Amino acid sequence: MDKIKVLVVDDSALARRMLSDMLNEHPEIEVVGTAQDGAFVINKIKMLKPDIITLDVEMRTKGGLEVLPEIMQNYGLPVIMVSAHTERGAHATFKALELGAIDFVTKPQAGDMRSLAEIGDILAQKIIAVTRYGGKRFAQRRAPVMQPVKPIAPLSRMIGASSHVDLIAIGASTGGTEAIKDVLVPLPPQIPGIVIVQHMPAGFTKAFSQRLNSLCQIEVKEAEDGDEVLQGRALISPGSHHMEVVKYGSKMKVRLLETPPVNRHRPSVDVLFFSVAEKIGRRMIGVLLTGMGADGADGLRMIRDTGAVTVAQDEESCVVFGMPKEGIKRGGASHILSLHAIPEFLVNSVQHMVRQPRTLT
């Protein structure tokens, strides 16, 4: 199998060297070149013909946000952003994802060798996942067309407590930031409470939640320990904590935990899914979106075993068909749907007490 050809773009000579050294250690990856800012990227693409690009978000001359639309429009290459671990870096990163970047990693913290090794491993995994399992879908990829999303009609016939769906739980990883946006933006304010785990570094989930809150009809916020799960509210687990759902009488609340990673992740989708399967049972919907690995696959099966409806995103609409594929393979998905079909399915499931057009075995 040919090595994956990577172009590393960063205005820091130290960062370029560190990223190149880390990636070249992986037997499936070869860094074919580097560039110090966006002004050099296009010529490097033409000369080196990389399979994927790592792109610094903020550079002195021509930053990642400036050159990214040109890359997407003219070359359609997958791009992974490399972001500073700052609030400004977080907001710029989500803008890059909106412009067509696939995913992001944070820059290693100075002097932290454990962080350096961990980030190098994460970046290599993302590069392999995107190019080996999503690369074909980027062959004709171009900059996304920004069109307003048509909201789904309000749930006029839904009567709060009488609904047979009390909660919706969503898990995602690589490609999930935009997938979650596409699911949440059309949802009406009467939708049951939503709890979400997106694999993301600490410090980025707040900016992610704020961005979604500005776009959605429902309230979206980074979860705090003890937050109540309410109709018309989506709670996103902080990047540094697992999140569980617990019941206090008729109320549902979230509990945040700093326990060890599960499936190499904190937050872990399985931790959330196991808790809702145990505490909520069949009166819920579980959704597993795009992502690499298998986190959430066992949890989705556990949710389905309660009799609840479960959804896995289909291969065609996934950035990386990893987590949903494993969820399907392990028998956890009662429905396999394209990303654009999921919001309306959720609304119909709530309003019409869960329709099942087909059951998978």
Coordinates of N, CA and C in Angstrom, one line a residue, residues 103-105 114 118-119 121-123 125-126 129 171-175 197-202 237-244 257-274 288-298 320 322-324 326 330:
D103 N -11.2 18.2 9.9 CA -11.0 18.1 11.4 C -9.9 18.9 11.8
F104 N -9.5 18.8 13.1 CA -8.4 19.6 13.6 C -7.7 18.9 14.8
V105 N -6.5 19.3 15.0 CA -5.8 18.9 16.3 C -5.2 20.2 16.8
R114 N 4.7 14.2 26.7 CA 3.5 13.4 26.6 C 2.5 13.9 25.7
E118 N 1.2 12.3 22.2 CA -0.2 12.0 22.0 C -0.8 12.7 20.8
I119 N -0.5 14.0 20.6 CA -1.0 14.7 19.5 C -0.5 14.2 18.2
D121 N 0.2 11.0 17.6 CA -0.5 9.8 17.4 C -1.9 10.1 16.9
I122 N -2.6 11.1 17.5 CA -3.9 11.5 17.1 C -3.9 12.0 15.7
L123 N -3.0 12.9 15.3 CA -2.9 13.4 14.0 C -2.7 12.3 13.0
Q125 N -3.6 9.2 13.2 CA -4.8 8.4 13.1 C -5.8 9.1 12.2
K126 N -5.9 10.4 12.4 CA -6.9 11.2 11.6 C -6.5 11.2 10.1
A129 N -7.3 7.7 8.8 CA -8.8 7.5 8.7 C -9.4 8.3 7.6
G171 N -23.6 10.9 19.5 CA -22.2 10.7 19.6 C -21.5 10.9 18.2
A172 N -20.3 11.5 18.2 CA -19.6 11.8 16.9 C -18.1 12.0 17.2
S173 N -17.3 11.9 16.1 CA -15.9 12.2 16.2 C -15.5 12.9 14.9
T174 N -14.6 12.3 14.2 CA -14.0 13.0 13.0 C -15.1 13.4 12.0
G175 N -15.2 14.7 11.7 CA -16.2 15.2 10.8 C -17.5 15.5 11.6
V197 N -21.9 13.9 22.9 CA -20.5 13.8 23.0 C -19.9 13.9 21.7
Q198 N -19.0 14.9 21.5 CA -18.2 15.0 20.3 C -16.7 15.0 20.8
H199 N -15.9 14.1 20.2 CA -14.5 14.0 20.6 C -13.8 15.3 20.3
M200 N -13.3 16.0 21.3 CA -12.8 17.3 21.1 C -11.9 17.7 22.2
P201 N -10.8 18.4 22.0 CA -9.9 18.8 23.1 C -10.6 19.7 24.1
A202 N -10.1 19.7 25.3 CA -10.6 20.6 26.4 C -10.4 22.0 25.9
S237 N -20.9 17.7 26.1 CA -20.0 17.4 27.1 C -18.7 18.2 26.9
P238 N -18.1 18.8 28.0 CA -16.9 19.4 27.9 C -15.8 18.5 27.4
G239 N -14.8 19.0 26.7 CA -13.7 18.2 26.2 C -12.8 17.5 27.2
S240 N -13.0 17.9 28.5 CA -12.1 17.3 29.5 C -12.8 16.3 30.4
H241 N -14.1 16.1 30.2 CA -14.9 15.3 31.1 C -15.8 14.3 30.3
H242 N -16.0 13.1 31.0 CA -17.1 12.2 30.5 C -18.4 12.9 31.0
M243 N -19.5 12.5 30.3 CA -20.8 12.9 30.7 C -21.8 11.8 30.8
E244 N -22.5 11.7 31.9 CA -23.6 10.7 32.1 C -24.9 11.5 32.3
L257 N -17.7 13.7 34.8 CA -16.8 12.9 35.5 C -15.4 13.1 34.9
E258 N -14.4 13.0 35.8 CA -13.0 13.1 35.4 C -12.3 11.7 35.5
T259 N -13.1 10.7 35.3 CA -12.5 9.3 35.4 C -11.7 9.1 34.1
P260 N -10.9 8.0 34.2 CA -9.9 7.7 33.0 C -10.7 7.6 31.7
P261 N -9.9 7.9 30.6 CA -10.5 7.7 29.3 C -11.1 6.3 29.0
V262 N -12.1 6.3 28.2 CA -12.7 5.0 27.8 C -12.6 5.0 26.2
N263 N -12.1 3.8 25.7 CA -11.9 3.7 24.3 C -10.9 4.8 23.8
R264 N -10.0 5.2 24.7 CA -8.9 6.2 24.5 C -9.5 7.6 24.5
H265 N -10.8 7.8 24.8 CA -11.4 9.1 24.7 C -12.0 9.6 26.1
R266 N -11.9 10.9 26.3 CA -12.6 11.6 27.4 C -12.9 12.9 26.8
P267 N -14.2 13.2 26.5 CA -15.4 12.3 26.8 C -15.5 11.2 25.8
S268 N -16.2 10.1 26.3 CA -16.4 8.9 25.5 C -17.9 8.8 25.2
V269 N -18.2 8.5 24.0 CA -19.6 8.3 23.6 C -20.2 7.1 24.3
D270 N -19.4 6.0 24.5 CA -20.0 4.9 25.2 C -20.4 5.2 26.7
V271 N -19.6 6.0 27.3 CA -20.0 6.4 28.7 C -21.4 7.1 28.7
L272 N -21.6 8.0 27.8 CA -22.9 8.6 27.7 C -24.0 7.6 27.3
F273 N -23.8 6.8 26.3 CA -24.8 5.9 25.8 C -25.1 4.8 26.9
F274 N -24.1 4.3 27.6 CA -24.4 3.3 28.6 C -25.3 3.9 29.7
L288 N -25.6 7.7 16.2 CA -24.1 7.7 16.1 C -23.7 8.2 14.7
L289 N -22.9 9.3 14.8 CA -22.6 10.0 13.6 C -21.1 9.7 13.2
T290 N -20.7 10.3 12.1 CA -19.3 10.1 11.5 C -18.2 10.1 12.6
G291 N -17.2 9.3 12.4 CA -16.1 9.3 13.3 C -15.2 8.0 13.1
M292 N -13.9 8.2 13.5 CA -13.0 7.0 13.4 C -13.1 6.2 14.7
G293 N -12.8 4.9 14.6 CA -12.7 4.1 15.7 C -14.1 3.4 16.0
A294 N -14.3 3.0 17.2 CA -15.5 2.2 17.6 C -16.2 2.8 18.8
D295 N -15.8 3.9 19.3 CA -16.4 4.5 20.5 C -17.9 4.7 20.2
G296 N -18.8 4.3 21.1 CA -20.2 4.4 20.9 C -20.9 3.2 20.3
A297 N -20.1 2.3 19.7 CA -20.7 1.1 19.0 C -21.4 0.2 20.0
D298 N -20.7 -0.1 21.1 CA -21.3 -1.0 22.1 C -22.5 -0.3 22.8
V320 N -15.8 10.0 7.9 CA -15.1 8.7 8.2 C -16.2 7.7 8.7
G322 N -16.4 5.0 10.4 CA -15.8 4.2 11.4 C -16.7 3.8 12.5
M323 N -17.1 4.8 13.4 CA -18.0 4.5 14.5 C -19.4 4.0 14.0
P324 N -20.0 4.7 13.0 CA -21.3 4.1 12.6 C -21.2 2.7 12.0
E326 N -19.1 0.4 12.9 CA -19.0 -0.6 14.0 C -20.3 -0.7 14.8
R330 N -22.2 -4.3 15.0 CA -22.5 -5.0 16.3 C -24.0 -5.0 16.6

